[in-house]
Tab-separated table of C-alpha atoms and ligand atoms in Angstrom:
chain	number	residue	atom	x	y	z
X	1	MET	CA	-11.648	7.998	-21.906
X	2	ASN	CA	-13.556	8.614	-18.716
X	3	ILE	CA	-11.961	7.068	-15.637
X	4	LEU	CA	-13.266	6.281	-12.154
X	5	LEU	CA	-10.756	6.096	-9.292
X	6	ILE	CA	-11.956	4.468	-6.084
X	7	GLY	CA	-10.634	5.662	-2.714
X	8	SER	CA	-10.259	8.743	-0.559
X	9	GLY	CA	-6.693	9.013	0.742
X	10	GLY	CA	-3.335	10.506	-0.104
X	11	ARG	CA	-2.639	7.467	-2.251
X	12	GLU	CA	-5.670	8.289	-4.385
X	13	HIS	CA	-4.753	11.990	-4.605
X	14	ALA	CA	-1.268	11.023	-5.872
X	15	ILE	CA	-2.735	8.542	-8.381
X	16	ALA	CA	-5.376	11.081	-9.455
X	17	VAL	CA	-2.719	13.701	-10.228
X	18	LYS	CA	-0.943	11.273	-12.576
X	19	ILE	CA	-4.147	10.100	-14.243
X	20	ALA	CA	-5.253	13.702	-14.821
X	21	GLN	CA	-1.909	14.453	-16.520
X	22	SER	CA	-2.540	11.749	-19.132
X	23	SER	CA	-3.620	12.727	-22.631
X	24	ARG	CA	-5.717	9.514	-22.553
X	25	CYS	CA	-7.917	10.855	-19.737
X	26	GLU	CA	-11.015	12.799	-20.726
X	27	LYS	CA	-12.826	13.024	-17.409
X	28	LEU	CA	-11.685	11.721	-14.032
X	29	TYR	CA	-14.120	10.875	-11.240
X	30	ILE	CA	-12.993	9.955	-7.737
X	31	ALA	CA	-15.270	8.046	-5.348
X	32	PRO	CA	-15.500	9.393	-2.733
X	33	GLY	CA	-12.224	11.378	-2.928
X	34	ASN	CA	-11.182	14.263	-0.681
X	35	ALA	CA	-10.688	18.041	-0.965
X	36	GLY	CA	-7.414	17.454	-2.852
X	37	THR	CA	-8.834	15.100	-5.465
X	38	ALA	CA	-11.686	17.578	-6.057
X	39	ALA	CA	-9.087	19.891	-7.601
X	40	VAL	CA	-7.919	17.263	-10.147
X	41	GLY	CA	-11.217	15.589	-11.001
X	42	GLN	CA	-14.808	15.345	-9.868
X	43	ASN	CA	-15.581	13.718	-6.540
X	44	VAL	CA	-18.643	11.495	-6.425
X	45	ALA	CA	-20.382	10.251	-3.286
X	46	LEU	CA	-20.370	6.553	-4.149
X	47	ASP	CA	-20.067	3.693	-1.679
X	48	SER	CA	-17.495	1.366	-3.265
X	49	SER	CA	-18.890	-1.646	-1.428
X	50	ASP	CA	-22.174	-1.153	-3.306
X	51	PHE	CA	-21.073	-2.684	-6.618
X	52	GLU	CA	-24.485	-2.124	-8.231
X	53	ALA	CA	-24.300	1.602	-7.510
X	54	VAL	CA	-20.728	1.742	-8.858
X	55	ALA	CA	-21.845	-0.143	-11.988
X	56	ARG	CA	-24.778	2.225	-12.569
X	57	PHE	CA	-22.453	5.219	-12.275
X	58	VAL	CA	-19.955	3.641	-14.675
X	59	LEU	CA	-22.631	3.008	-17.303
X	60	ASP	CA	-24.327	6.397	-16.869
X	61	HIS	CA	-20.999	8.247	-17.244
X	62	ARG	CA	-19.540	6.063	-20.019
X	63	ILE	CA	-16.536	5.129	-17.903
X	64	GLU	CA	-14.038	2.812	-19.551
X	65	MET	CA	-11.551	2.306	-16.732
X	66	VAL	CA	-11.961	1.772	-12.989
X	67	VAL	CA	-8.794	2.111	-10.896
X	68	VAL	CA	-9.188	0.645	-7.416
X	69	GLY	CA	-7.049	2.282	-4.702
X	70	PRO	CA	-7.793	0.349	-1.481
X	71	GLU	CA	-7.887	-3.420	-0.902
X	72	ALA	CA	-11.402	-3.816	0.541
X	73	PRO	CA	-13.365	-3.593	-2.745
X	74	LEU	CA	-10.844	-5.952	-4.395
X	75	VAL	CA	-11.062	-8.555	-1.653
X	76	ALA	CA	-14.876	-8.193	-1.830
X	77	GLY	CA	-14.734	-8.977	-5.572
X	78	ILE	CA	-15.340	-5.728	-7.462
X	79	ALA	CA	-13.255	-6.930	-10.429
X	80	ASP	CA	-15.203	-10.221	-10.559
X	81	TYR	CA	-18.479	-8.269	-10.470
X	82	PHE	CA	-17.476	-6.203	-13.500
X	83	ALA	CA	-16.103	-9.201	-15.419
X	84	GLY	CA	-19.295	-11.145	-14.751
X	85	GLN	CA	-21.787	-8.671	-16.254
X	86	SER	CA	-21.979	-8.489	-20.042
X	87	SER	CA	-22.824	-4.762	-19.928
X	88	LEU	CA	-19.668	-4.088	-17.881
X	89	SER	CA	-17.140	-6.625	-19.119
X	90	HIS	CA	-15.627	-4.049	-21.532
X	91	VAL	CA	-14.642	-1.846	-18.564
X	92	MET	CA	-10.952	-2.120	-17.639
X	93	VAL	CA	-10.576	-2.711	-13.913
X	94	ILE	CA	-7.127	-2.024	-12.454
X	95	GLY	CA	-6.962	-4.306	-9.447
X	96	PRO	CA	-7.101	-8.091	-9.165
X	97	ALA	CA	-10.188	-10.297	-8.993
X	98	ARG	CA	-11.070	-11.940	-5.675
X	99	HIS	CA	-8.797	-14.962	-6.159
X	100	GLY	CA	-5.672	-12.830	-6.684
X	101	ALA	CA	-6.744	-10.436	-3.928
X	102	MET	CA	-6.468	-13.355	-1.486
X	103	LEU	CA	-2.716	-12.668	-1.515
X	104	GLU	CA	-3.682	-9.811	0.822
X	105	GLY	CA	-7.060	-11.054	2.071
X	106	SER	CA	-5.652	-14.237	3.637
X	107	LYS	CA	-2.186	-14.419	5.205
X	108	ASP	CA	-2.409	-18.224	5.236
X	109	TYR	CA	-3.185	-18.244	1.498
X	110	ALA	CA	-0.275	-15.875	0.821
X	111	LYS	CA	2.165	-17.953	2.897
X	112	ALA	CA	1.081	-21.189	1.179
X	113	PHE	CA	1.488	-19.478	-2.230
X	114	MET	CA	5.020	-18.388	-1.276
X	115	THR	CA	5.860	-21.897	-0.085
X	116	ARG	CA	4.557	-23.466	-3.323
X	117	HIS	CA	6.698	-21.103	-5.377
X	118	LYS	CA	9.786	-21.218	-3.146
X	119	ILE	CA	9.627	-17.485	-2.431
X	120	PRO	CA	11.757	-16.549	0.594
X	121	THR	CA	9.611	-15.740	3.649
X	122	ALA	CA	9.563	-16.475	7.390
X	123	GLN	CA	8.839	-20.094	8.427
X	124	TYR	CA	5.234	-20.379	9.596
X	125	ARG	CA	2.266	-22.531	10.572
X	126	THR	CA	-1.436	-21.698	10.682
X	127	PHE	CA	-3.752	-22.595	13.571
X	128	THR	CA	-7.486	-22.529	14.310
X	129	ALA	CA	-9.497	-22.995	17.521
X	130	GLU	CA	-9.346	-26.780	16.912
X	131	THR	CA	-5.533	-26.757	16.804
X	132	LEU	CA	-4.923	-24.211	19.591
X	133	ALA	CA	-2.875	-26.648	21.684
X	134	GLU	CA	-0.599	-27.331	18.711
X	135	GLY	CA	-0.279	-23.584	18.256
X	136	GLU	CA	0.960	-23.244	21.836
X	137	ARG	CA	3.517	-26.003	21.265
X	138	PHE	CA	4.643	-24.300	18.038
X	139	LEU	CA	5.156	-21.038	19.947
X	140	GLU	CA	7.257	-22.959	22.516
X	141	SER	CA	9.461	-24.251	19.683
X	142	LEU	CA	10.248	-20.698	18.451
X	143	GLN	CA	12.703	-18.115	19.728
X	144	PRO	CA	11.238	-14.742	20.815
X	145	PRO	CA	9.997	-12.333	19.589
X	146	TYR	CA	6.827	-14.151	18.539
X	147	VAL	CA	4.849	-12.987	15.501
X	148	LEU	CA	1.105	-13.728	15.374
X	149	LYS	CA	-1.045	-12.646	12.437
X	150	ALA	CA	-4.795	-12.705	11.989
X	151	ASP	CA	-5.408	-14.537	8.725
X	152	GLY	CA	-7.945	-12.043	7.330
X	153	LEU	CA	-8.124	-8.263	6.899
X	154	ALA	CA	-8.044	-6.506	10.270
X	155	ALA	CA	-7.664	-2.825	9.319
X	156	GLY	CA	-3.882	-3.044	9.635
X	157	LYS	CA	-4.108	-4.093	13.304
X	158	GLY	CA	-3.991	-7.867	12.915
X	159	VAL	CA	-0.252	-8.412	13.539
X	160	LEU	CA	0.988	-8.839	17.117
X	161	ILE	CA	4.665	-9.109	17.998
X	162	GLU	CA	5.470	-10.219	21.553
X	163	SER	CA	8.749	-10.719	23.367
X	164	ASP	CA	7.204	-12.912	26.054
X	165	LEU	CA	5.942	-16.476	25.506
X	166	ALA	CA	3.061	-16.257	28.006
X	167	THR	CA	1.775	-13.066	26.350
X	168	ALA	CA	2.076	-14.668	22.927
X	169	LYS	CA	0.035	-17.661	24.117
X	170	ALA	CA	-2.581	-15.321	25.608
X	171	ASP	CA	-2.708	-13.457	22.255
X	172	LEU	CA	-3.254	-16.744	20.445
X	173	HIS	CA	-6.201	-17.585	22.742
X	174	GLU	CA	-7.715	-14.116	22.283
X	175	MET	CA	-7.244	-14.074	18.524
X	176	LEU	CA	-8.765	-17.524	18.021
X	177	GLY	CA	-11.503	-16.473	20.446
X	178	GLY	CA	-12.520	-13.644	18.098
X	179	LYS	CA	-10.293	-10.668	19.006
X	180	PHE	CA	-10.405	-9.576	15.349
X	181	GLY	CA	-13.732	-11.255	14.591
X	182	GLN	CA	-13.754	-13.676	11.670
X	183	ALA	CA	-10.368	-12.284	10.519
X	184	SER	CA	-8.620	-14.113	13.384
X	185	ALA	CA	-10.542	-17.406	13.136
X	186	SER	CA	-7.213	-18.612	11.706
X	187	VAL	CA	-3.886	-17.325	13.012
X	188	VAL	CA	-0.531	-17.496	11.261
X	189	ILE	CA	2.412	-17.827	13.654
X	190	GLU	CA	5.748	-17.139	12.078
X	191	GLU	CA	9.426	-16.782	12.686
X	192	TYR	CA	10.605	-13.246	13.480
X	193	LEU	CA	12.715	-11.635	10.761
X	194	SER	CA	15.263	-9.113	11.880
X	195	GLY	CA	16.412	-6.468	9.405
X	196	ILE	CA	15.317	-3.298	7.619
X	197	GLU	CA	11.888	-3.113	6.022
X	198	LEU	CA	11.132	-1.731	2.595
X	199	SER	CA	8.392	-1.928	0.014
X	200	VAL	CA	8.637	-2.905	-3.626
X	201	PHE	CA	5.815	-2.279	-6.085
X	202	VAL	CA	4.935	-4.211	-9.202
X	203	LEU	CA	2.350	-3.553	-11.888
X	204	THR	CA	1.405	-6.850	-13.519
X	205	ASP	CA	-1.055	-8.115	-16.124
X	206	GLY	CA	-0.638	-11.635	-14.753
X	207	GLN	CA	1.892	-12.558	-17.466
X	208	HIS	CA	4.353	-9.679	-17.532
X	209	TYR	CA	5.320	-7.056	-15.009
X	210	LEU	CA	6.915	-3.670	-14.528
X	211	LEU	CA	8.957	-3.016	-11.422
X	212	LEU	CA	8.058	0.377	-9.947
X	213	PRO	CA	10.402	2.315	-7.648
X	214	SER	CA	11.068	1.008	-4.134
X	215	ALA	CA	10.004	2.993	-1.065
X	216	LYS	CA	10.393	2.970	2.692
X	217	ASP	CA	7.476	3.768	4.932
X	218	TYR	CA	7.546	4.928	8.570
X	219	LYS	CA	4.709	3.174	10.373
X	220	ARG	CA	4.937	4.207	14.030
X	221	ILE	CA	3.525	7.447	15.408
X	222	GLY	CA	6.634	8.348	17.422
X	223	GLU	CA	10.108	9.410	16.394
X	224	GLY	CA	12.681	6.635	16.339
X	225	ASP	CA	9.900	4.223	15.289
X	226	THR	CA	8.233	4.159	18.687
X	227	GLY	CA	4.604	4.102	19.824
X	228	LEU	CA	1.495	2.879	18.089
X	229	ASN	CA	1.245	1.722	14.500
X	230	THR	CA	-0.317	4.162	12.044
X	231	GLY	CA	-1.176	3.968	8.383
X	232	GLY	CA	2.238	5.534	7.741
X	233	MET	CA	3.898	8.788	8.818
X	234	GLY	CA	6.066	9.388	5.774
X	235	SER	CA	7.914	7.652	2.970
X	236	ILE	CA	11.101	7.866	0.951
X	237	SER	CA	11.671	6.675	-2.621
X	238	PRO	CA	14.016	5.215	-3.763
X	239	VAL	CA	15.475	3.326	-0.809
X	240	PRO	CA	19.249	3.954	-0.923
X	241	PHE	CA	20.256	0.456	0.196
X	242	ALA	CA	17.962	-1.134	-2.408
X	243	ASP	CA	20.708	-0.864	-5.011
X	244	LYS	CA	20.949	-2.723	-8.346
X	245	GLU	CA	22.337	-5.865	-6.718
X	246	PHE	CA	19.621	-5.999	-4.055
X	247	MET	CA	16.844	-5.250	-6.555
X	248	LYS	CA	18.127	-8.038	-8.811
X	249	LYS	CA	17.722	-10.453	-5.889
X	250	VAL	CA	14.209	-9.091	-5.320
X	251	GLU	CA	13.331	-9.574	-8.969
X	252	ASP	CA	14.866	-13.039	-9.344
X	253	ARG	CA	13.824	-14.513	-6.001
X	254	ILE	CA	10.488	-12.777	-5.419
X	255	VAL	CA	8.913	-10.832	-8.281
X	256	LYS	CA	9.510	-13.349	-11.079
X	257	PRO	CA	8.404	-16.395	-9.047
X	258	THR	CA	5.332	-14.461	-7.850
X	259	VAL	CA	4.187	-13.558	-11.377
X	260	ARG	CA	5.120	-17.059	-12.629
X	261	GLY	CA	3.089	-18.501	-9.742
X	262	LEU	CA	0.025	-16.461	-10.711
X	263	ARG	CA	0.410	-17.617	-14.292
X	264	GLU	CA	0.967	-21.293	-13.430
X	265	GLU	CA	-1.973	-21.319	-11.054
X	266	LYS	CA	-4.126	-19.549	-13.652
X	267	ILE	CA	-4.942	-16.711	-11.270
X	268	PRO	CA	-5.915	-13.731	-13.425
X	269	TYR	CA	-4.269	-10.568	-12.110
X	270	HIS	CA	-4.370	-7.060	-13.518
X	271	GLY	CA	-3.106	-4.585	-10.993
X	272	PHE	CA	-0.517	-3.712	-8.414
X	273	ILE	CA	1.364	-6.043	-6.127
X	274	PHE	CA	2.935	-4.356	-3.117
X	275	VAL	CA	5.606	-6.616	-1.690
X	276	GLY	CA	6.469	-5.815	1.915
X	277	LEU	CA	10.064	-6.967	2.366
X	278	MET	CA	12.568	-7.426	5.130
X	279	CYS	CA	16.181	-7.023	4.099
X	280	CYS	CA	18.073	-9.485	6.303
X	281	ASP	CA	21.849	-9.263	5.840
X	282	GLY	CA	21.372	-8.138	2.250
X	283	ASP	CA	18.819	-10.825	1.354
X	284	PRO	CA	15.126	-10.042	0.755
X	285	TYR	CA	12.315	-11.948	2.527
X	286	VAL	CA	8.605	-11.337	1.969
X	287	ILE	CA	6.725	-10.110	5.038
X	288	GLU	CA	3.456	-9.693	3.214
X	289	TYR	CA	1.770	-9.090	-0.096
X	290	ASN	CA	-0.747	-6.319	-0.618
X	291	VAL	CA	-2.827	-6.175	-3.779
X	292	ARG	CA	-2.772	-2.376	-4.081
X	293	MET	CA	-0.316	0.471	-3.777
X	294	GLY	CA	0.854	1.535	-0.315
X	295	ASP	CA	-0.159	4.708	1.465
X	296	PRO	CA	1.982	6.873	1.953
X	297	GLU	CA	4.438	5.030	-0.334
X	298	THR	CA	2.382	6.033	-3.388
X	299	GLU	CA	2.895	9.677	-2.457
X	300	SER	CA	6.652	9.242	-2.988
X	301	VAL	CA	6.549	6.597	-5.769
X	302	PHE	CA	3.950	8.112	-8.124
X	303	PRO	CA	5.508	11.590	-8.402
X	304	ARG	CA	8.625	9.813	-9.738
X	305	ILE	CA	6.758	8.050	-12.574
X	306	LYS	CA	7.287	9.979	-15.800
X	307	SER	CA	5.413	7.502	-18.046
X	308	ASP	CA	1.751	8.035	-18.894
X	309	VAL	CA	0.054	5.940	-16.194
X	310	VAL	CA	-3.209	5.578	-18.106
X	311	GLU	CA	-1.288	3.988	-20.985
X	312	LEU	CA	0.370	1.653	-18.490
X	313	PHE	CA	-3.042	0.785	-17.044
X	314	GLU	CA	-4.453	0.065	-20.524
X	315	HIS	CA	-1.577	-2.330	-21.226
X	316	CYS	CA	-2.097	-3.843	-17.779
X	317	ALA	CA	-5.773	-4.489	-18.539
X	318	HIS	CA	-5.048	-5.887	-22.028
X	319	GLY	CA	-2.200	-8.175	-20.982
X	320	THR	CA	0.393	-6.303	-23.047
X	321	LEU	CA	2.644	-4.834	-20.353
X	322	ASP	CA	5.602	-6.380	-22.203
X	323	GLN	CA	5.116	-3.607	-24.773
X	324	CYS	CA	5.746	-0.877	-22.174
X	325	SER	CA	8.777	0.494	-20.519
X	326	LEU	CA	8.803	2.665	-17.480
X	327	SER	CA	10.349	6.098	-17.297
X	328	ILE	CA	11.293	7.099	-13.759
X	329	ASP	CA	12.549	10.407	-12.368
X	330	SER	CA	15.964	9.634	-10.885
X	331	ARG	CA	15.481	12.185	-8.096
X	332	THR	CA	14.629	11.218	-4.523
X	333	ALA	CA	11.128	11.812	-3.202
X	334	ALA	CA	10.557	12.511	0.491
X	335	CYS	CA	7.011	12.471	1.862
X	336	VAL	CA	6.158	13.849	5.309
X	337	MET	CA	2.729	13.016	6.723
X	338	MET	CA	0.873	15.429	8.996
X	339	VAL	CA	-1.749	13.964	11.292
X	340	ALA	CA	-4.452	15.086	13.715
X	341	GLY	CA	-3.444	15.427	17.378
X	342	GLY	CA	-4.277	12.192	19.198
X	343	TYR	CA	-4.068	9.966	16.102
X	344	PRO	CA	-3.916	6.922	15.935
X	345	GLY	CA	-6.013	7.087	19.120
X	346	ASN	CA	-8.996	9.421	19.434
X	347	TYR	CA	-8.738	12.657	17.500
X	348	GLU	CA	-10.982	15.494	16.403
X	349	LYS	CA	-12.068	16.337	12.866
X	350	GLY	CA	-13.299	19.581	11.348
X	351	LYS	CA	-10.288	21.805	12.142
X	352	PRO	CA	-9.697	24.604	9.589
X	353	ILE	CA	-6.456	24.064	7.643
X	354	ASP	CA	-4.089	26.836	6.535
X	355	LEU	CA	-2.378	25.425	3.424
X	356	GLY	CA	0.449	27.979	3.333
X	357	THR	CA	2.225	28.845	0.082
X	358	ASP	CA	3.220	26.595	-2.834
X	359	ALA	CA	6.915	25.788	-3.181
X	360	PRO	CA	8.828	24.575	-6.251
X	361	ASP	CA	9.266	20.799	-6.595
X	362	VAL	CA	6.959	20.105	-3.657
X	363	GLN	CA	3.510	18.572	-4.011
X	364	VAL	CA	0.855	18.619	-1.323
X	365	PHE	CA	-1.354	15.543	-1.196
X	366	HIS	CA	-4.584	15.514	0.749
X	367	CYS	CA	-5.495	12.478	2.843
X	368	GLY	CA	-8.314	13.181	5.333
X	369	THR	CA	-9.593	16.571	4.197
X	370	LYS	CA	-12.907	18.020	3.077
X	371	THR	CA	-14.340	21.371	2.064
X	372	ASP	CA	-17.370	22.683	3.936
X	373	ALA	CA	-20.365	24.517	2.464
X	374	ASP	CA	-18.497	27.839	2.775
X	375	GLY	CA	-15.495	26.463	0.879
X	376	ARG	CA	-13.294	26.211	3.975
X	377	LEU	CA	-10.709	23.413	3.995
X	378	LEU	CA	-11.157	21.192	7.085
X	379	THR	CA	-9.454	18.146	8.579
X	380	ASN	CA	-11.525	15.008	8.043
X	381	GLY	CA	-9.372	12.105	9.242
X	382	GLY	CA	-6.345	11.015	11.267
X	383	ARG	CA	-3.816	11.324	8.493
X	384	VAL	CA	-4.680	14.736	7.083
X	385	ILE	CA	-2.203	15.945	4.498
X	386	CYS	CA	1.349	15.234	3.323
X	387	THR	CA	4.104	17.014	1.435
X	388	THR	CA	6.312	15.300	-1.139
X	389	ALA	CA	9.482	16.993	-2.376
X	390	LEU	CA	11.690	15.848	-5.243
X	391	ALA	CA	15.386	16.666	-5.161
X	392	THR	CA	18.695	15.277	-6.365
X	393	SER	CA	19.678	14.150	-2.873
X	394	LEU	CA	17.810	12.746	0.114
X	395	PRO	CA	18.872	15.550	2.514
X	396	GLU	CA	17.678	18.170	0.053
X	397	ALA	CA	14.367	16.370	-0.536
X	398	LEU	CA	13.828	16.118	3.219
X	399	LEU	CA	14.633	19.782	3.766
X	400	LYS	CA	12.200	20.921	1.070
X	401	SER	CA	9.460	18.596	2.238
X	402	TYR	CA	9.847	19.643	5.885
X	403	ASN	CA	9.946	23.360	4.993
X	404	ARG	CA	6.708	23.017	3.043
X	405	ALA	CA	5.129	20.965	5.864
X	406	ALA	CA	6.040	23.688	8.388
X	407	ASP	CA	3.953	26.120	6.348
X	408	ILE	CA	0.788	24.011	6.689
X	409	ASN	CA	-1.109	24.446	9.938
X	410	TRP	CA	-4.187	23.547	11.929
X	411	ASP	CA	-5.022	23.157	15.574
X	412	GLY	CA	-3.380	19.932	16.802
X	413	LYS	CA	-1.199	19.214	13.758
X	414	TYR	CA	1.595	16.685	14.381
X	415	ASN	CA	4.327	15.203	12.213
X	416	ARG	CA	7.410	13.133	12.895
X	417	ARG	CA	10.653	15.067	12.448
X	418	ASP	CA	12.857	12.050	11.736
X	419	ILE	CA	11.512	10.710	8.436
X	420	GLY	CA	14.463	9.411	6.381
X	421	GLN	CA	17.021	9.920	9.169
X	422	ASP	CA	17.746	6.172	9.427
X	423	LEU	CA	18.495	6.077	5.700
X	424	LEU	CA	20.769	9.122	5.959
X	425	LYS	CA	22.736	7.340	8.717
X	426	LEU	CA	23.118	4.280	6.486
X	427	LEU	CA	24.281	6.528	3.626
X	428	VAL	CA	27.038	8.147	5.666
X	429	GLY	CA	28.072	4.676	6.826
Y	1	LIG	P1	1.846	-6.603	8.221
Y	1	LIG	O1	0.478	-6.182	8.668
Y	1	LIG	O2	1.942	-8.001	7.727
Y	1	LIG	O3	2.500	-5.565	7.372
Y	1	LIG	O4	2.744	-6.582	9.545
Y	1	LIG	C1	2.869	-5.400	10.285
Y	1	LIG	C2	4.284	-5.188	10.646
Y	1	LIG	O5	4.742	-6.213	11.513
Y	1	LIG	C3	5.250	-5.244	9.468
Y	1	LIG	O6	5.313	-4.038	8.782
Y	1	LIG	C4	6.532	-5.585	10.167
Y	1	LIG	O7	7.107	-4.421	10.732
Y	1	LIG	C5	6.106	-6.480	11.283
Y	1	LIG	N1	6.266	-7.893	10.914
Y	1	LIG	C6	5.381	-8.692	10.297
Y	1	LIG	N2	5.868	-9.921	10.138
Y	1	LIG	C7	7.098	-9.932	10.690
Y	1	LIG	C8	8.118	-10.917	10.857
Y	1	LIG	N3	7.946	-12.172	10.449
Y	1	LIG	N4	9.249	-10.545	11.458
Y	1	LIG	C9	9.439	-9.284	11.900
Y	1	LIG	N5	8.524	-8.318	11.787
Y	1	LIG	C10	7.359	-8.630	11.190
Y	2	LIG	N1	1.968	1.998	4.217
Y	2	LIG	C1	1.565	0.661	4.368
Y	2	LIG	C2	0.354	0.282	3.664
Y	2	LIG	O1	-0.141	0.963	2.795
Y	2	LIG	O2	-0.140	-0.794	3.945
């Protein structure tokens, strides 16, 4: 079949590679894609927020499956749009409809869902401009640090963590006053969870689910997890401390009640659930749901999937995921992200990239790249390119990934040198 993948990052390059490997895939289009996806399929200049344009392309190119990478088109209702048009309702859309996408689109909705289904998460309350004074009193009742979250999508910037009560109150005023526009018209204030973060990924058809490998992402720009938040500076899969016992807790306490909750509440869901977790003294708590795969977690999770992902997606769309099993490469994947100098602040684009030489068991995924009219590879974003190595041990995977990364260059390139080091320390005790 012909398949359209929506998105333009490293996540989409990693998904595209797997889709292109499938015997079920005839032609793969990526909208808009990047210079890396252009080597595995055909990039198309489509604006994914223009559902009519996407629909026209799908019909003109006899596309049978649309795989949605990022959250924005899902929260905006792309799956509902396809389901609602008789000429498009045969198209399989991998990604939830708007109702399910609220698990990411509204933190208050997600917290209420978790409360209804007794899923472990931080205690919380939600406030609006009308209840600002109550919000201040709630902050006073908590111990620092204080966690404030814009209810809606805020480009990954909507979470503020403050150690000082006065600053937290000032944040609350600013957020309810429109700091993140409509996204912070409601603010979730919650208890701070102290522990180690990790991500767990689920593919569900709304009735059944498959648990994909766990991963750990490194969000801050600086080594030792310091400095500004980024989209992610690297990832490791699997997470060594997420052993069988821990993952059983995750499945029993979080994944099963989440899928059961979707079913009981009759929320149709065909797609990924990315559960952001905090491991607190060996027990998992949900920090957030996302309704898509993570980036750069996908770049370490997808290379480990040995199953045919298009077959998995077909079962996901048809509600028959119970008929599938997942085959996973037992090796460890280590992904190192390289970014433009200055990112996540101001940075320049258009720098020529030297890709270096291929190395065995290492994949290079493009994030913000493009090819110019002369065929030169140029930087085209903050997160530019990443390397993922597979090896039988974490140190070996890190070494291979870092060696390959050292061979990729452009003016201003930066990467963290400590990806996975915290996990290595845990491993040696
Ligand atoms: P989110 O946008 O929900 O992923 O939040 C951004 C980051 O804030 C998370 O990755 C965590 O590192 C941190 N965070 C969010 N909620 C909490 C919490 N309740 N306790 C501690 N850290 C949190
Ligand atoms: N790496 C975190 C995210 O994709 O949201």
